[in-house]
PDB file of C-alpha atoms in Angstrom:
ATOM      1  CA  MET H   1    -333.270 103.677  22.309  1.00 91.00           C
ATOM      2  CA  ARG H   2    -331.414 101.384  19.973  1.00 94.00           C
ATOM      3  CA  VAL H   3    -329.733 103.500  17.305  1.00 96.00           C
ATOM      4  CA  ALA H   4    -327.917 102.386  14.169  1.00 96.00           C
ATOM      5  CA  ILE H   5    -325.340 104.779  12.718  1.00 96.00           C
ATOM      6  CA  VAL H   6    -324.168 104.098   9.187  1.00 96.00           C
ATOM      7  CA  GLY H   7    -320.707 105.529   8.629  1.00 94.00           C
ATOM      8  CA  ALA H   8    -317.970 105.372  11.267  1.00 92.00           C
ATOM      9  CA  GLY H   9    -316.017 108.410  10.187  1.00 89.00           C
ATOM     10  CA  ALA H  10    -315.431 111.381  12.460  1.00 87.00           C
ATOM     11  CA  VAL H  11    -319.104 112.411  12.253  1.00 89.00           C
ATOM     12  CA  GLY H  12    -320.499 108.964  12.946  1.00 91.00           C
ATOM     13  CA  ARG H  13    -318.134 108.306  15.851  1.00 91.00           C
ATOM     14  CA  SER H  14    -318.928 111.678  17.429  1.00 89.00           C
ATOM     15  CA  ILE H  15    -322.664 111.019  17.230  1.00 91.00           C
ATOM     16  CA  ALA H  16    -322.171 107.547  18.682  1.00 93.00           C
ATOM     17  CA  GLY H  17    -320.209 108.917  21.632  1.00 92.00           C
ATOM     18  CA  GLU H  18    -322.928 111.450  22.437  1.00 89.00           C
ATOM     19  CA  LEU H  19    -325.700 108.862  22.244  1.00 93.00           C
ATOM     20  CA  LEU H  20    -323.807 106.348  24.368  1.00 93.00           C
ATOM     21  CA  GLY H  21    -323.219 109.056  26.943  1.00 91.00           C
ATOM     22  CA  ASN H  22    -326.975 109.615  27.053  1.00 89.00           C
ATOM     23  CA  GLY H  23    -327.628 105.956  27.788  1.00 93.00           C
ATOM     24  CA  HIS H  24    -328.668 104.693  24.350  1.00 94.00           C
ATOM     25  CA  ALA H  25    -327.586 101.472  22.654  1.00 95.00           C
ATOM     26  CA  VAL H  26    -325.561 102.228  19.523  1.00 96.00           C
ATOM     27  CA  MET H  27    -324.625 100.070  16.555  1.00 96.00           C
ATOM     28  CA  LEU H  28    -322.037 101.446  14.104  1.00 96.00           C
ATOM     29  CA  ILE H  29    -322.159 100.038  10.573  1.00 96.00           C
ATOM     30  CA  GLU H  30    -319.069 100.671   8.472  1.00 95.00           C
ATOM     31  CA  LYS H  31    -318.111  99.326   5.053  1.00 93.00           C
ATOM     32  CA  ASN H  32    -314.404 100.185   5.242  1.00 90.00           C
ATOM     33  CA  ALA H  33    -312.537  97.685   7.434  1.00 88.00           C
ATOM     34  CA  ALA H  34    -309.829 100.264   8.196  1.00 86.00           C
ATOM     35  CA  LYS H  35    -312.419 102.439   9.965  1.00 85.00           C
ATOM     36  CA  VAL H  36    -313.749  99.649  12.174  1.00 87.00           C
ATOM     37  CA  ARG H  37    -312.002 100.488  15.437  1.00 85.00           C
ATOM     38  CA  ALA H  38    -313.917  99.266  18.458  1.00 84.00           C
ATOM     39  CA  LYS H  39    -311.598 101.077  20.870  1.00 85.00           C
ATOM     40  CA  ALA H  40    -312.487 104.404  19.236  1.00 87.00           C
ATOM     41  CA  VAL H  41    -316.053 104.199  20.572  1.00 91.00           C
ATOM     42  CA  PRO H  42    -316.137 101.976  23.669  1.00 90.00           C
ATOM     43  CA  GLY H  43    -319.536 100.489  24.345  1.00 92.00           C
ATOM     44  CA  ALA H  44    -320.772 100.562  20.750  1.00 93.00           C
ATOM     45  CA  GLU H  45    -321.614  97.483  18.725  1.00 94.00           C
ATOM     46  CA  TRP H  46    -319.611  97.385  15.493  1.00 95.00           C
ATOM     47  CA  VAL H  47    -320.686  95.796  12.212  1.00 94.00           C
ATOM     48  CA  GLN H  48    -318.499  95.703   9.103  1.00 94.00           C
ATOM     49  CA  ALA H  49    -320.915  95.646   6.205  1.00 94.00           C
ATOM     50  CA  ASP H  50    -322.199  97.540   3.187  1.00 95.00           C
ATOM     51  CA  ALA H  51    -325.333  99.228   4.514  1.00 95.00           C
ATOM     52  CA  CYS H  52    -326.619  99.691   0.968  1.00 96.00           C
ATOM     53  CA  GLU H  53    -327.199  95.918   0.806  1.00 95.00           C
ATOM     54  CA  VAL H  54    -330.490  94.604   2.193  1.00 96.00           C
ATOM     55  CA  THR H  55    -328.949  91.305   3.289  1.00 96.00           C
ATOM     56  CA  ALA H  56    -326.292  93.131   5.325  1.00 95.00           C
ATOM     57  CA  LEU H  57    -328.950  95.167   7.110  1.00 96.00           C
ATOM     58  CA  GLU H  58    -330.977  92.020   7.776  1.00 96.00           C
ATOM     59  CA  GLU H  59    -327.932  90.383   9.388  1.00 95.00           C
ATOM     60  CA  ALA H  60    -327.453  93.519  11.512  1.00 94.00           C
ATOM     61  CA  ASP H  61    -331.094  93.265  12.725  1.00 95.00           C
ATOM     62  CA  LEU H  62    -331.852  96.797  11.568  1.00 96.00           C
ATOM     63  CA  ALA H  63    -335.560  96.202  12.166  1.00 95.00           C
ATOM     64  CA  THR H  64    -334.862  96.201  15.917  1.00 96.00           C
ATOM     65  CA  CYS H  65    -333.567  99.797  15.803  1.00 96.00           C
ATOM     66  CA  ASP H  66    -335.680 102.756  16.831  1.00 95.00           C
ATOM     67  CA  VAL H  67    -333.571 105.231  14.871  1.00 95.00           C
ATOM     68  CA  VAL H  68    -331.214 105.009  11.892  1.00 96.00           C
ATOM     69  CA  ILE H  69    -328.687 107.755  11.210  1.00 95.00           C
ATOM     70  CA  ALA H  70    -327.173 107.818   7.732  1.00 96.00           C
ATOM     71  CA  ALA H  71    -323.919 109.664   8.427  1.00 93.00           C
ATOM     72  CA  THR H  72    -321.558 108.700   5.623  1.00 94.00           C
ATOM     73  CA  GLY H  73    -319.770 111.263   3.490  1.00 92.00           C
ATOM     74  CA  ASP H  74    -321.614 110.086   0.370  1.00 94.00           C
ATOM     75  CA  ASP H  75    -325.059 111.537  -0.348  1.00 96.00           C
ATOM     76  CA  LYS H  76    -325.977 108.606  -2.618  1.00 96.00           C
ATOM     77  CA  ALA H  77    -325.219 106.111   0.127  1.00 96.00           C
ATOM     78  CA  ASN H  78    -327.098 108.114   2.735  1.00 96.00           C
ATOM     79  CA  LEU H  79    -330.201 108.254   0.542  1.00 97.00           C
ATOM     80  CA  VAL H  80    -330.112 104.522  -0.219  1.00 97.00           C
ATOM     81  CA  VAL H  81    -329.653 103.668   3.459  1.00 97.00           C
ATOM     82  CA  SER H  82    -332.545 105.962   4.397  1.00 97.00           C
ATOM     83  CA  LEU H  83    -334.855 104.417   1.831  1.00 97.00           C
ATOM     84  CA  LEU H  84    -334.002 100.861   2.864  1.00 97.00           C
ATOM     85  CA  ALA H  85    -334.361 101.642   6.565  1.00 97.00           C
ATOM     86  CA  LYS H  86    -337.833 103.095   6.085  1.00 96.00           C
ATOM     87  CA  THR H  87    -339.307 100.845   3.388  1.00 96.00           C
ATOM     88  CA  GLU H  88    -337.661  97.477   4.074  1.00 96.00           C
ATOM     89  CA  PHE H  89    -337.247  97.606   7.852  1.00 97.00           C
ATOM     90  CA  ALA H  90    -339.953 100.089   8.944  1.00 95.00           C
ATOM     91  CA  VAL H  91    -337.573 102.071  11.144  1.00 96.00           C
ATOM     92  CA  ASN H  92    -339.555 104.712  12.991  1.00 93.00           C
ATOM     93  CA  ARG H  93    -337.076 107.589  12.669  1.00 92.00           C
ATOM     94  CA  VAL H  94    -334.502 108.144   9.941  1.00 94.00           C
ATOM     95  CA  VAL H  95    -331.999 110.994  10.158  1.00 92.00           C
ATOM     96  CA  ALA H  96    -329.690 111.646   7.220  1.00 93.00           C
ATOM     97  CA  ARG H  97    -326.574 113.743   6.798  1.00 92.00           C
ATOM     98  CA  VAL H  98    -326.445 116.029   3.765  1.00 91.00           C
ATOM     99  CA  LYS H  99    -322.871 116.157   2.507  1.00 90.00           C
ATOM    100  CA  ASP H 100    -323.402 118.505  -0.455  1.00 90.00           C
ATOM    101  CA  PRO H 101    -326.023 121.256   0.191  1.00 85.00           C
ATOM    102  CA  ARG H 102    -326.911 121.142  -3.518  1.00 90.00           C
ATOM    103  CA  ASN H 103    -328.414 117.685  -2.914  1.00 92.00           C
ATOM    104  CA  GLU H 104    -330.578 118.726   0.018  1.00 87.00           C
ATOM    105  CA  TRP H 105    -333.718 118.824  -2.140  1.00 89.00           C
ATOM    106  CA  LEU H 106    -333.495 115.034  -2.506  1.00 92.00           C
ATOM    107  CA  TYR H 107    -333.697 114.397   1.228  1.00 91.00           C
ATOM    108  CA  THR H 108    -337.457 113.997   1.518  1.00 89.00           C
ATOM    109  CA  ASP H 109    -339.859 111.373   2.818  1.00 89.00           C
ATOM    110  CA  ALA H 110    -339.862 109.947  -0.716  1.00 92.00           C
ATOM    111  CA  TRP H 111    -336.368 108.684   0.145  1.00 95.00           C
ATOM    112  CA  GLY H 112    -337.407 107.698   3.668  1.00 94.00           C
ATOM    113  CA  VAL H 113    -335.792 110.722   5.340  1.00 93.00           C
ATOM    114  CA  ASP H 114    -337.540 112.180   8.388  1.00 90.00           C
ATOM    115  CA  VAL H 115    -334.866 114.732   9.256  1.00 86.00           C
ATOM    116  CA  ALA H 116    -332.087 115.992   6.982  1.00 86.00           C
ATOM    117  CA  VAL H 117    -329.076 117.672   8.570  1.00 84.00           C
ATOM    118  CA  SER H 118    -326.819 119.874   6.462  1.00 79.00           C
ATOM    119  CA  THR H 119    -323.742 120.996   8.392  1.00 69.00           C
ATOM    120  CA  PRO H 120    -323.111 124.116   6.260  1.00 59.00           C
ATOM    121  CA  ARG H 121    -326.732 125.173   6.615  1.00 62.00           C
ATOM    122  CA  VAL H 122    -326.737 124.591  10.382  1.00 60.00           C
ATOM    123  CA  LEU H 123    -323.519 126.564  10.827  1.00 53.00           C
ATOM    124  CA  ALA H 124    -324.866 129.442   8.729  1.00 56.00           C
ATOM    125  CA  ALA H 125    -328.082 129.454  10.782  1.00 53.00           C
ATOM    126  CA  LEU H 126    -326.147 129.544  14.047  1.00 53.00           C
ATOM    127  CA  VAL H 127    -324.122 132.508  12.804  1.00 53.00           C
ATOM    128  CA  GLU H 128    -327.308 134.328  11.825  1.00 55.00           C
ATOM    129  CA  GLU H 129    -328.922 133.450  15.147  1.00 49.00           C
ATOM    130  CA  ALA H 130    -325.991 134.997  17.001  1.00 52.00           C
ATOM    131  CA  VAL H 131    -325.941 138.319  15.158  1.00 52.00           C
ATOM    132  CA  THR H 132    -329.420 138.893  13.714  1.00 59.00           C
ATOM    133  CA  VAL H 133    -332.063 140.939  15.524  1.00 65.00           C
ATOM    134  CA  GLY H 134    -335.670 141.185  14.371  1.00 65.00           C
ATOM    135  CA  ASP H 135    -335.468 138.578  11.609  1.00 71.00           C
ATOM    136  CA  VAL H 136    -336.718 135.009  11.697  1.00 74.00           C
ATOM    137  CA  VAL H 137    -333.788 132.559  11.520  1.00 78.00           C
ATOM    138  CA  ARG H 138    -334.514 128.945  10.587  1.00 77.00           C
ATOM    139  CA  LEU H 139    -332.326 126.688  12.716  1.00 77.00           C
ATOM    140  CA  MET H 140    -333.584 123.300  11.558  1.00 76.00           C
ATOM    141  CA  SER H 141    -336.270 121.826   9.316  1.00 75.00           C
ATOM    142  CA  PHE H 142    -338.317 118.710   9.897  1.00 72.00           C
ATOM    143  CA  ARG H 143    -340.130 116.879   7.087  1.00 63.00           C
ATOM    144  CA  LYS H 144    -339.010 119.423   4.490  1.00 58.00           C
ATOM    145  CA  GLY H 145    -340.592 122.465   6.079  1.00 59.00           C
ATOM    146  CA  ALA H 146    -343.729 120.854   7.482  1.00 74.00           C
ATOM    147  CA  ALA H 147    -342.256 121.972  10.801  1.00 83.00           C
ATOM    148  CA  ASN H 148    -339.269 124.228  11.422  1.00 85.00           C
ATOM    149  CA  LEU H 149    -337.334 125.209  14.515  1.00 86.00           C
ATOM    150  CA  THR H 150    -336.941 128.977  14.185  1.00 86.00           C
ATOM    151  CA  GLU H 151    -335.559 131.800  16.317  1.00 87.00           C
ATOM    152  CA  ILE H 152    -336.155 135.528  16.426  1.00 88.00           C
ATOM    153  CA  THR H 153    -334.522 138.074  18.718  1.00 88.00           C
ATOM    154  CA  LEU H 154    -336.838 140.910  19.713  1.00 89.00           C
ATOM    155  CA  ALA H 155    -335.639 144.347  18.637  1.00 86.00           C
ATOM    156  CA  GLU H 156    -335.849 147.302  20.999  1.00 87.00           C
ATOM    157  CA  ASP H 157    -338.432 149.046  18.824  1.00 87.00           C
ATOM    158  CA  THR H 158    -340.877 146.154  18.701  1.00 89.00           C
ATOM    159  CA  PRO H 159    -344.332 147.174  20.014  1.00 91.00           C
ATOM    160  CA  TRP H 160    -344.521 144.005  22.118  1.00 91.00           C
ATOM    161  CA  VAL H 161    -341.841 144.942  24.670  1.00 92.00           C
ATOM    162  CA  GLY H 162    -343.427 145.078  28.113  1.00 93.00           C
ATOM    163  CA  ARG H 163    -346.619 143.381  26.963  1.00 93.00           C
ATOM    164  CA  PRO H 164    -347.691 139.851  27.964  1.00 94.00           C
ATOM    165  CA  LEU H 165    -347.545 136.981  25.522  1.00 94.00           C
ATOM    166  CA  ARG H 166    -351.324 136.702  25.440  1.00 94.00           C
ATOM    167  CA  ASP H 167    -351.443 139.974  23.498  1.00 94.00           C
ATOM    168  CA  VAL H 168    -349.272 138.690  20.654  1.00 93.00           C
ATOM    169  CA  PRO H 169    -351.398 137.351  17.749  1.00 93.00           C
ATOM    170  CA  LEU H 170    -349.207 134.482  16.628  1.00 92.00           C
ATOM    171  CA  PRO H 171    -349.876 133.096  13.127  1.00 91.00           C
ATOM    172  CA  ARG H 172    -351.529 129.733  12.626  1.00 91.00           C
ATOM    173  CA  GLU H 173    -349.397 126.610  13.116  1.00 90.00           C
ATOM    174  CA  THR H 174    -346.947 128.542  15.291  1.00 92.00           C
ATOM    175  CA  VAL H 175    -345.953 127.393  18.775  1.00 92.00           C
ATOM    176  CA  LEU H 176    -343.634 129.361  21.067  1.00 93.00           C
ATOM    177  CA  THR H 177    -341.566 126.735  22.878  1.00 92.00           C
ATOM    178  CA  ALA H 178    -339.068 128.766  24.933  1.00 93.00           C
ATOM    179  CA  ILE H 179    -337.790 132.242  25.711  1.00 93.00           C
ATOM    180  CA  LEU H 180    -334.047 132.725  26.197  1.00 90.00           C
ATOM    181  CA  ARG H 181    -333.308 135.773  28.351  1.00 91.00           C
ATOM    182  CA  GLY H 182    -329.696 136.201  29.385  1.00 87.00           C
ATOM    183  CA  GLU H 183    -328.750 132.906  31.022  1.00 87.00           C
ATOM    184  CA  ARG H 184    -332.377 131.977  31.743  1.00 91.00           C
ATOM    185  CA  VAL H 185    -334.584 129.568  29.842  1.00 91.00           C
ATOM    186  CA  ILE H 186    -338.179 130.649  30.385  1.00 93.00           C
ATOM    187  CA  THR H 187    -341.240 128.497  29.785  1.00 92.00           C
ATOM    188  CA  PRO H 188    -343.760 130.678  27.930  1.00 93.00           C
ATOM    189  CA  THR H 189    -346.952 131.523  29.827  1.00 94.00           C
ATOM    190  CA  PRO H 190    -349.750 133.909  28.800  1.00 93.00           C
ATOM    191  CA  ASP H 191    -348.758 136.394  31.533  1.00 94.00           C
ATOM    192  CA  GLU H 192    -345.012 136.485  30.712  1.00 94.00           C
ATOM    193  CA  PRO H 193    -344.017 140.021  29.612  1.00 94.00           C
ATOM    194  CA  LEU H 194    -341.601 140.288  26.706  1.00 94.00           C
ATOM    195  CA  GLU H 195    -338.311 142.176  26.862  1.00 93.00           C
ATOM    196  CA  ALA H 196    -336.048 143.636  24.186  1.00 90.00           C
ATOM    197  CA  GLY H 197    -333.328 141.142  23.349  1.00 90.00           C
ATOM    198  CA  ASP H 198    -335.454 138.104  24.183  1.00 91.00           C
ATOM    199  CA  GLU H 199    -334.660 135.158  21.946  1.00 90.00           C
ATOM    200  CA  LEU H 200    -337.903 133.405  21.066  1.00 91.00           C
ATOM    201  CA  LEU H 201    -337.787 129.798  19.869  1.00 91.00           C
ATOM    202  CA  PHE H 202    -340.706 128.563  17.785  1.00 91.00           C
ATOM    203  CA  ILE H 203    -341.847 125.343  16.162  1.00 90.00           C
ATOM    204  CA  MET H 204    -343.825 126.427  13.134  1.00 88.00           C
ATOM    205  CA  HIS H 205    -344.777 125.774   9.540  1.00 88.00           C
ATOM    206  CA  GLY H 206    -342.410 127.279   6.993  1.00 80.00           C
ATOM    207  CA  ASP H 207    -345.247 129.056   5.183  1.00 86.00           C
ATOM    208  CA  VAL H 208    -345.917 131.423   8.079  1.00 89.00           C
ATOM    209  CA  GLU H 209    -342.366 132.564   8.902  1.00 87.00           C
ATOM    210  CA  GLU H 210    -342.869 135.869   7.074  1.00 88.00           C
ATOM    211  CA  ASP H 211    -346.181 136.393   8.907  1.00 90.00           C
ATOM    212  CA  LEU H 212    -344.452 135.898  12.261  1.00 89.00           C
ATOM    213  CA  GLN H 213    -341.738 138.403  11.418  1.00 88.00           C
ATOM    214  CA  GLU H 214    -344.341 141.002  10.428  1.00 89.00           C
ATOM    215  CA  VAL H 215    -346.293 140.436  13.646  1.00 90.00           C
ATOM    216  CA  LEU H 216    -343.283 140.755  15.943  1.00 89.00           C
ATOM    217  CA  SER H 217    -341.955 143.812  14.090  1.00 84.00           C
ATOM    218  CA  GLY H 218    -345.324 145.544  14.434  1.00 78.00           C
ATOM    219  CA  LYS H 219    -346.019 145.643  10.694  1.00 70.00           C
ATOM    220  CA  ARG H 220    -349.051 143.423  11.177  1.00 58.00           C
ATOM    221  CA  SER H 221    -351.482 143.597  14.080  1.00 52.00           C
TER     222      SER H 221
END
């Protein structure tokens, strides 16, 4: 893919390095000349410009990018970049960094955002995922809850231990994508028996998270 990253701070450079390592073409757009350091991210294309200006994005050929990542430390700038990328340049996928969690409600498709990433929220979710048993933990949201990546660790007293997946009445719009068991990653099949301590990863609608928790705890058949 061709990916444009707006903001060449520590976050933007780290993302660029990961994407380059995975074989993608990366363009870093940075307004501050002092942060334009080509040697910091070898292999990336660098553009010094204000990404909140349409003409600057036109000169950077943003329309040729498959993905735009708004990764500055300014929520206002990230929202403007997201809106321009989606409405003016028809970029297929727009990912935006949420600097202040209080502004997360703004990061919707109305502003051109497909995926909003809030570092504090992600870190809190990872902590919960590591220590919580029996509760649904939301790891990441897509399209403001239209689809969520969630995790639940099976408690020892769940009625589903030892029973195959086909017996579990999952709620609507819920897809089990993987089972983590020790160091194994298991592809779910109808005959796979569940074990206490299994970490189940789901893609699901936010409205049915409570239903899933009740099913897996045995409160709902």
